[in-house]
CSV table of C-alpha atoms and ligand atoms in Angstrom, one decimal:
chain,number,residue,atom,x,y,z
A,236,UNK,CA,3.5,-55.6,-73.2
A,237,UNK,CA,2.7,-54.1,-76.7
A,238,UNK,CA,-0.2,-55.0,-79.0
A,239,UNK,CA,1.0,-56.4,-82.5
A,240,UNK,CA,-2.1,-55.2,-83.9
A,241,UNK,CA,-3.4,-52.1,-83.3
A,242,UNK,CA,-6.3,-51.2,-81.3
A,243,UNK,CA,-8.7,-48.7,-82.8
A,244,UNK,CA,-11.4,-48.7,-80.3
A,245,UNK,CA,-14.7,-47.2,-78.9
A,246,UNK,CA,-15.8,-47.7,-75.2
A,247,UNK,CA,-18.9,-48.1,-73.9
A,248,UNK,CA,-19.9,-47.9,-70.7
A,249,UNK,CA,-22.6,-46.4,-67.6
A,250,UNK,CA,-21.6,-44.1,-65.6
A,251,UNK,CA,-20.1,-45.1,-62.8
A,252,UNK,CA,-18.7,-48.1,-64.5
A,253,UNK,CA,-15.0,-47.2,-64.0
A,254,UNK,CA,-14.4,-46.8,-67.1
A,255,UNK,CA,-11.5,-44.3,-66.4
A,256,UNK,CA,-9.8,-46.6,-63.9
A,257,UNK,CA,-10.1,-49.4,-66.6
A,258,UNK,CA,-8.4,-47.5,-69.2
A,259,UNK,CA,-5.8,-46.3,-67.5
A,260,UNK,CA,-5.3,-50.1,-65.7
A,261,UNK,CA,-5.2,-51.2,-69.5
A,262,UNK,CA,-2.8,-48.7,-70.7
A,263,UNK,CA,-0.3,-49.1,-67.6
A,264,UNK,CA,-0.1,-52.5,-69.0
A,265,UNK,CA,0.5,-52.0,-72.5
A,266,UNK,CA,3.1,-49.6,-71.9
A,267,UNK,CA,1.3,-46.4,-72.2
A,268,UNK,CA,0.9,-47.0,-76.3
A,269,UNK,CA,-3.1,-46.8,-76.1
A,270,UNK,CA,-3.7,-43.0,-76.9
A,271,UNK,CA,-7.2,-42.5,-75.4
A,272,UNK,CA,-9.1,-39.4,-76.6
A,273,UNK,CA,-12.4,-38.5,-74.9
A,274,UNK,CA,-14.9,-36.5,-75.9
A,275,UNK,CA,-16.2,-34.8,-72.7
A,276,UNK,CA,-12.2,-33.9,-72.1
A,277,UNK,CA,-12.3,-32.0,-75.7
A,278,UNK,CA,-15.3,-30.3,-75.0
A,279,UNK,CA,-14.3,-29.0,-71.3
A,280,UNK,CA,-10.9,-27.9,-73.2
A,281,UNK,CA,-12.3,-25.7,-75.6
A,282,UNK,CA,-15.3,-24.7,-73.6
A,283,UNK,CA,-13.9,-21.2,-72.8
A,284,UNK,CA,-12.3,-20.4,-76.1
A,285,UNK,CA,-14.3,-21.6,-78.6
A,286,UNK,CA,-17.4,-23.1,-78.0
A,287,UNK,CA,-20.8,-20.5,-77.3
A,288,UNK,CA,-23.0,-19.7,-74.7
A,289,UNK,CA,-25.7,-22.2,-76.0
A,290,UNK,CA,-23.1,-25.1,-76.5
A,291,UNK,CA,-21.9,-24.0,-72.8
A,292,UNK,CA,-25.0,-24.7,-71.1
A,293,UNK,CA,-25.9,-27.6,-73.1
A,294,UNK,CA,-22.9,-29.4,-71.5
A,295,UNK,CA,-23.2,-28.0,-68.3
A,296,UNK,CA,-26.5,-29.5,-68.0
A,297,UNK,CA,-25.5,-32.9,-69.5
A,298,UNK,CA,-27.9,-32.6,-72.7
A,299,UNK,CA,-25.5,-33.6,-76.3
A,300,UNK,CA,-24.0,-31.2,-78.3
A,301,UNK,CA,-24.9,-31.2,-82.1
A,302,UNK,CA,-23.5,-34.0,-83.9
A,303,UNK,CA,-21.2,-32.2,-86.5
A,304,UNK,CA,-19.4,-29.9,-84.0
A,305,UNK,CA,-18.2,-33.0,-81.6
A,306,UNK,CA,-17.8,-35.1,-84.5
A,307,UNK,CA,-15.6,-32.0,-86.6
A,308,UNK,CA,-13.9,-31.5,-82.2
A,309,UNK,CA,-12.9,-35.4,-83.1
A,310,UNK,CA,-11.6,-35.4,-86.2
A,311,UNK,CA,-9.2,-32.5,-85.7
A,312,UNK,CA,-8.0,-34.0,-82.6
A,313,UNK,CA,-7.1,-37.1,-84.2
A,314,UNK,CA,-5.6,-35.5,-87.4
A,315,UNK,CA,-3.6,-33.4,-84.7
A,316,UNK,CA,-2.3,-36.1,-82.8
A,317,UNK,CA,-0.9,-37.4,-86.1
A,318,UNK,CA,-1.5,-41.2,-85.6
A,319,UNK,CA,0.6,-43.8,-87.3
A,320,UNK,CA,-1.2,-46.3,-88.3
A,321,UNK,CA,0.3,-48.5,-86.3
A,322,UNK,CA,-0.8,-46.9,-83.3
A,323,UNK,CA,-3.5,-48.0,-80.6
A,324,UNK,CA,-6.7,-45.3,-79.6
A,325,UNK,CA,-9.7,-45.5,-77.6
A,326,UNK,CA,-12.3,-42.9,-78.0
A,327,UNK,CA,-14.1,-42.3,-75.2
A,328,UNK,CA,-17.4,-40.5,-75.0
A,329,UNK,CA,-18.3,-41.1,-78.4
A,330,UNK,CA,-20.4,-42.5,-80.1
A,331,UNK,CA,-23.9,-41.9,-77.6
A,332,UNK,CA,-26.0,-42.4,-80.4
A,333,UNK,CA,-27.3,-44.6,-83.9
A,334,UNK,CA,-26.6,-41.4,-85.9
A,335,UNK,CA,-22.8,-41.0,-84.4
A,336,UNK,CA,-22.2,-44.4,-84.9
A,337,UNK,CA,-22.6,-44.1,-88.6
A,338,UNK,CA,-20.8,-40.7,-88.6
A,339,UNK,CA,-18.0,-42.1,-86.8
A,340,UNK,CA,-17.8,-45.3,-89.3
A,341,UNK,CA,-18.3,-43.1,-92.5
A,342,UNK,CA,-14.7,-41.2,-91.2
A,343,UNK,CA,-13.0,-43.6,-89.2
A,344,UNK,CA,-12.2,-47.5,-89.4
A,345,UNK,CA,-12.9,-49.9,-86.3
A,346,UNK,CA,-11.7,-52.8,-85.4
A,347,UNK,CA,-13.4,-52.8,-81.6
A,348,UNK,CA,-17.0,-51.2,-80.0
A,349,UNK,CA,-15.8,-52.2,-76.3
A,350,UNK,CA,-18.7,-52.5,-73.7
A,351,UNK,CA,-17.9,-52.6,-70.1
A,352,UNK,CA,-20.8,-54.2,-68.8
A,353,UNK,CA,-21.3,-53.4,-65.1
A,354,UNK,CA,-24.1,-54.3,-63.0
A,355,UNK,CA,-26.2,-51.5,-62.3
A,356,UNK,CA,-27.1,-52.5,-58.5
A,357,UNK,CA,-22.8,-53.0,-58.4
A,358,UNK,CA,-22.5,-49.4,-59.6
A,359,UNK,CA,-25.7,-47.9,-57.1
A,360,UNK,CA,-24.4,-49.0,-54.2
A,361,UNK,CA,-20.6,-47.9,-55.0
A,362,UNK,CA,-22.8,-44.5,-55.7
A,363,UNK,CA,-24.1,-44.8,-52.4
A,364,UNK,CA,-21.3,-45.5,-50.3
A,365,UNK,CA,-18.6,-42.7,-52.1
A,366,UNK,CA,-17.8,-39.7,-50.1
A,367,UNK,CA,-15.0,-37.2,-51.0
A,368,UNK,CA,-12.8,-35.1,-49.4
A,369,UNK,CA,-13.6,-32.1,-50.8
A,370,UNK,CA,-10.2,-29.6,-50.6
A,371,UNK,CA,-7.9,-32.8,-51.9
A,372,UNK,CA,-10.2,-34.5,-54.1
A,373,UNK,CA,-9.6,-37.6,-52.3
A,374,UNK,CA,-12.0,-40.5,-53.1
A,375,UNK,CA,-12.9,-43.3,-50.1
A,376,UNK,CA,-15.8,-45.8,-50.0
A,377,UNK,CA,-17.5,-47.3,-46.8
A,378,UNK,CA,-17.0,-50.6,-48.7
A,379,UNK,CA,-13.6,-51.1,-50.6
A,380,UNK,CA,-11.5,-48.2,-48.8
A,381,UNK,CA,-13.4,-46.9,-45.9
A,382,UNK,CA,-11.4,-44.0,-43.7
A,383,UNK,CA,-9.7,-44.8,-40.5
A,384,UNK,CA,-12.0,-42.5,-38.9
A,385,UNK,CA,-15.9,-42.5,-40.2
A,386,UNK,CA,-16.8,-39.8,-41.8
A,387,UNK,CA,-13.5,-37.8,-42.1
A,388,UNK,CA,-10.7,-37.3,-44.2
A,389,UNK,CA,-7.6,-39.7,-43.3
A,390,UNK,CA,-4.6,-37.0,-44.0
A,391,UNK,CA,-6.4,-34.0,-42.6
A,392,UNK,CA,-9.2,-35.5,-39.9
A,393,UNK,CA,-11.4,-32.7,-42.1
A,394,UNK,CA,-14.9,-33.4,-42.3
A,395,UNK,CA,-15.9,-36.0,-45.4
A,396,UNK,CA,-18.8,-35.2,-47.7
A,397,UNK,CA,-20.9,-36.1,-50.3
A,398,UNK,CA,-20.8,-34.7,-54.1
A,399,UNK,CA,-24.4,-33.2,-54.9
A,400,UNK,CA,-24.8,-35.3,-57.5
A,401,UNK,CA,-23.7,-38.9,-56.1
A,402,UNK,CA,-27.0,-40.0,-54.9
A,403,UNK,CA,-28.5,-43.2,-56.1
A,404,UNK,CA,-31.8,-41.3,-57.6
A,405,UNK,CA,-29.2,-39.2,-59.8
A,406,UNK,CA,-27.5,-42.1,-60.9
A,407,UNK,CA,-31.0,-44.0,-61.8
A,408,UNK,CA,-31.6,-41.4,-64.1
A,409,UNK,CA,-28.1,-41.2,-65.8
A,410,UNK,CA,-28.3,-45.4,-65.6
A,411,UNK,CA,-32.1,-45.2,-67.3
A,412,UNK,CA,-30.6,-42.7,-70.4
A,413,UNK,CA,-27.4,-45.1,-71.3
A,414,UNK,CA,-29.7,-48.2,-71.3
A,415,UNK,CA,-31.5,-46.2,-74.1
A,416,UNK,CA,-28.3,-45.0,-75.5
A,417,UNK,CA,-26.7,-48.6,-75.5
A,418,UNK,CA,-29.3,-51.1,-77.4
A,419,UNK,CA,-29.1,-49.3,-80.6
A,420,UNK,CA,-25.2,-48.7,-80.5
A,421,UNK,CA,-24.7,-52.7,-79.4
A,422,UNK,CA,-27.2,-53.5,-82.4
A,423,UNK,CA,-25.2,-51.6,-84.6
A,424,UNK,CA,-21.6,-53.3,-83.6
A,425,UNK,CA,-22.7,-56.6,-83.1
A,426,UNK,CA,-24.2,-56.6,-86.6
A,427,UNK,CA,-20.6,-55.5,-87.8
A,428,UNK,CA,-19.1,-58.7,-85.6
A,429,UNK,CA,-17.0,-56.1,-83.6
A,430,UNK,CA,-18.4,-55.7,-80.0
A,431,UNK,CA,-16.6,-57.3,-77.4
A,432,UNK,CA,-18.4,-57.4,-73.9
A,433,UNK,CA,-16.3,-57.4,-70.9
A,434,UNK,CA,-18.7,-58.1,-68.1
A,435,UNK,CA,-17.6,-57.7,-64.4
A,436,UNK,CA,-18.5,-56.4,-60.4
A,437,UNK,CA,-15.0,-55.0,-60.2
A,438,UNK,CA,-12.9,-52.1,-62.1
A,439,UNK,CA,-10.2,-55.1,-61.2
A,440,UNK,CA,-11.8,-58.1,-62.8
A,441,UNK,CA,-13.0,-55.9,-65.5
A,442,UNK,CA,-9.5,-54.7,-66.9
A,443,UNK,CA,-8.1,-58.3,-66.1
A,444,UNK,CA,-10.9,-59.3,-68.3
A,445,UNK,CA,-10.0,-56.6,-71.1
A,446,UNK,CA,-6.0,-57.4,-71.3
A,447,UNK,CA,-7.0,-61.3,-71.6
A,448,UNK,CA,-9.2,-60.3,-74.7
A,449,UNK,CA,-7.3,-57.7,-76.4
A,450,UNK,CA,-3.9,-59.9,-76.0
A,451,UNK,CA,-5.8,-62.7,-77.5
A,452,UNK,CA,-7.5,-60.6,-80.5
A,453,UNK,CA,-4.4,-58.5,-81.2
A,454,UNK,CA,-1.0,-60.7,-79.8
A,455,UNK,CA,1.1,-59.3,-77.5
A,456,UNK,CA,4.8,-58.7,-77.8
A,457,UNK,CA,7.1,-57.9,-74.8
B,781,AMP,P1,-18.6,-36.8,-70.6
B,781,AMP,O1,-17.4,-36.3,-69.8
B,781,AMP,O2,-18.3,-37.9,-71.6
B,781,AMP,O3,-19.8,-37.2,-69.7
B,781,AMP,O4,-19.2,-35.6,-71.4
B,781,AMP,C1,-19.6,-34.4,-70.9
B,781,AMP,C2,-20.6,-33.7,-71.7
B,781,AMP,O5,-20.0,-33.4,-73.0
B,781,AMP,C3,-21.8,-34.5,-72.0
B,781,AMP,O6,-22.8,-34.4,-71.0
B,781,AMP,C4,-22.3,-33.8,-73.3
B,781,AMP,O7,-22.9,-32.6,-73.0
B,781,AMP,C5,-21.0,-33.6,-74.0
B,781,AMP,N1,-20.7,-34.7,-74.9
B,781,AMP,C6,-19.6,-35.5,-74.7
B,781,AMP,N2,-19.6,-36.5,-75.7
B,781,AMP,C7,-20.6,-36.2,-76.5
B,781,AMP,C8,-21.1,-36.8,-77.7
B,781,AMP,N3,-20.6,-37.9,-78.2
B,781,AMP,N4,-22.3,-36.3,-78.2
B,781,AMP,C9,-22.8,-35.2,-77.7
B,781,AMP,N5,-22.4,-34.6,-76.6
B,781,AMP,C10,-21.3,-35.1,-76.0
């Protein structure tokens, strides 16, 4: 399926909230035309090269970069990808606050602030019940894809473990900071008539949800 009218997006969402799964769910479905750019990505890319010490640790300890320098990261990208302007994006990661909101709509015209609007107990107890493989990567939890074996790794019978910061305490911190970062950006949308809330328990129902919405906003063509 392809969107008739394009897509020129934000995303909103906690962490936790799947939002990567969702996107790329959304994207399989419209054939890989929604060009999603995230901000965190751009950052990590350039974090050797380009960016100093200071900006460094400023991301590696989760605070925000300046304004202008993720804002100027943004820009270039997009002027670099060379979008038609019949082309769909998403732009993940940004904005996190009032004053990047108004940045972003002084340089670039909307047509959707997306919020994927995830229960916070949902995304705690998903938290709580994650546990990695650590050599593969490999993802399982107790309660959607628990290993054959508890507590070890299905390919390799290797022990399973926990990511430092996957605890439920971490999480209600990061979960307290976007609730402050969210009212003033949904404010800000809603008063523009562009926020569309896709609520959901499930990274499933959730990008279900999305396609249903998008296909009815923009038309779909096969
Ligand atoms: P993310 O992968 O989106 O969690 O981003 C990783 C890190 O990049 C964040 O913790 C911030 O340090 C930085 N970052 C990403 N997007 C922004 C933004 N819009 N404003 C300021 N800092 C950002």
């Amino acid at each position: 399926m392809i969107l008739i009218k394009p897509l020129k997006a934000i995303v909103l969402g906690a962490p936790g909230a799947g939002k990567g799964t969702v996107l790329s769910k959304i994207n399989k479905y419209f054939d890989n035309q929604i060009i999603t750019i995230s901000t965190g990505d751009l950052l990590r890319q350039h974090i050797n090269q380009e960016l100093s010490s200071e900006i460094a640790s400023l991301i590696s300890s989760g605070k925000l970069v300046p304004d202008k320098l993720i804002l100027d990261m943004l820009l270039n990208k997009m002027k670099e990808l060379n979008l038609r302007n019949d082309q769909s994006w998403i732009i993940d990661g940004f904005p996190r606050t009032l004053n990047q909101a108004k940045l972003l709509d002084q340089n670039l015209e909307l047509n959707s602030a997306i919020q994927l609007d995830v229960p916070f107990e949902v995304i705690l107890s998903r938290i709580e019940n994650r546990y990695i493989h650590k050599p593969s990567g490999r993802i399982y939890n107790l309660l959607y894809n628990p290993p054959k074996i508890l507590g070890k790794d299905d390919v390799t019978g290797e022990p399973l473990s926990k990511r430092p910061d996957d605890t439920v305490e971490v999480f209600q911190k990061r979960l307290h900071l976007y609730s402050n970062m969210i009212s003033p950006l949904k404010a800000f949308y809603s008063e523009k008539g562009m926020l569309d809330v896709i609520s959901g328990e499930t990274s499933d129902i959730v990008s279900e949800k999305l396609i249903e919405r998008l296909s009815s906003k923009y038309g779909v063509t096969k």
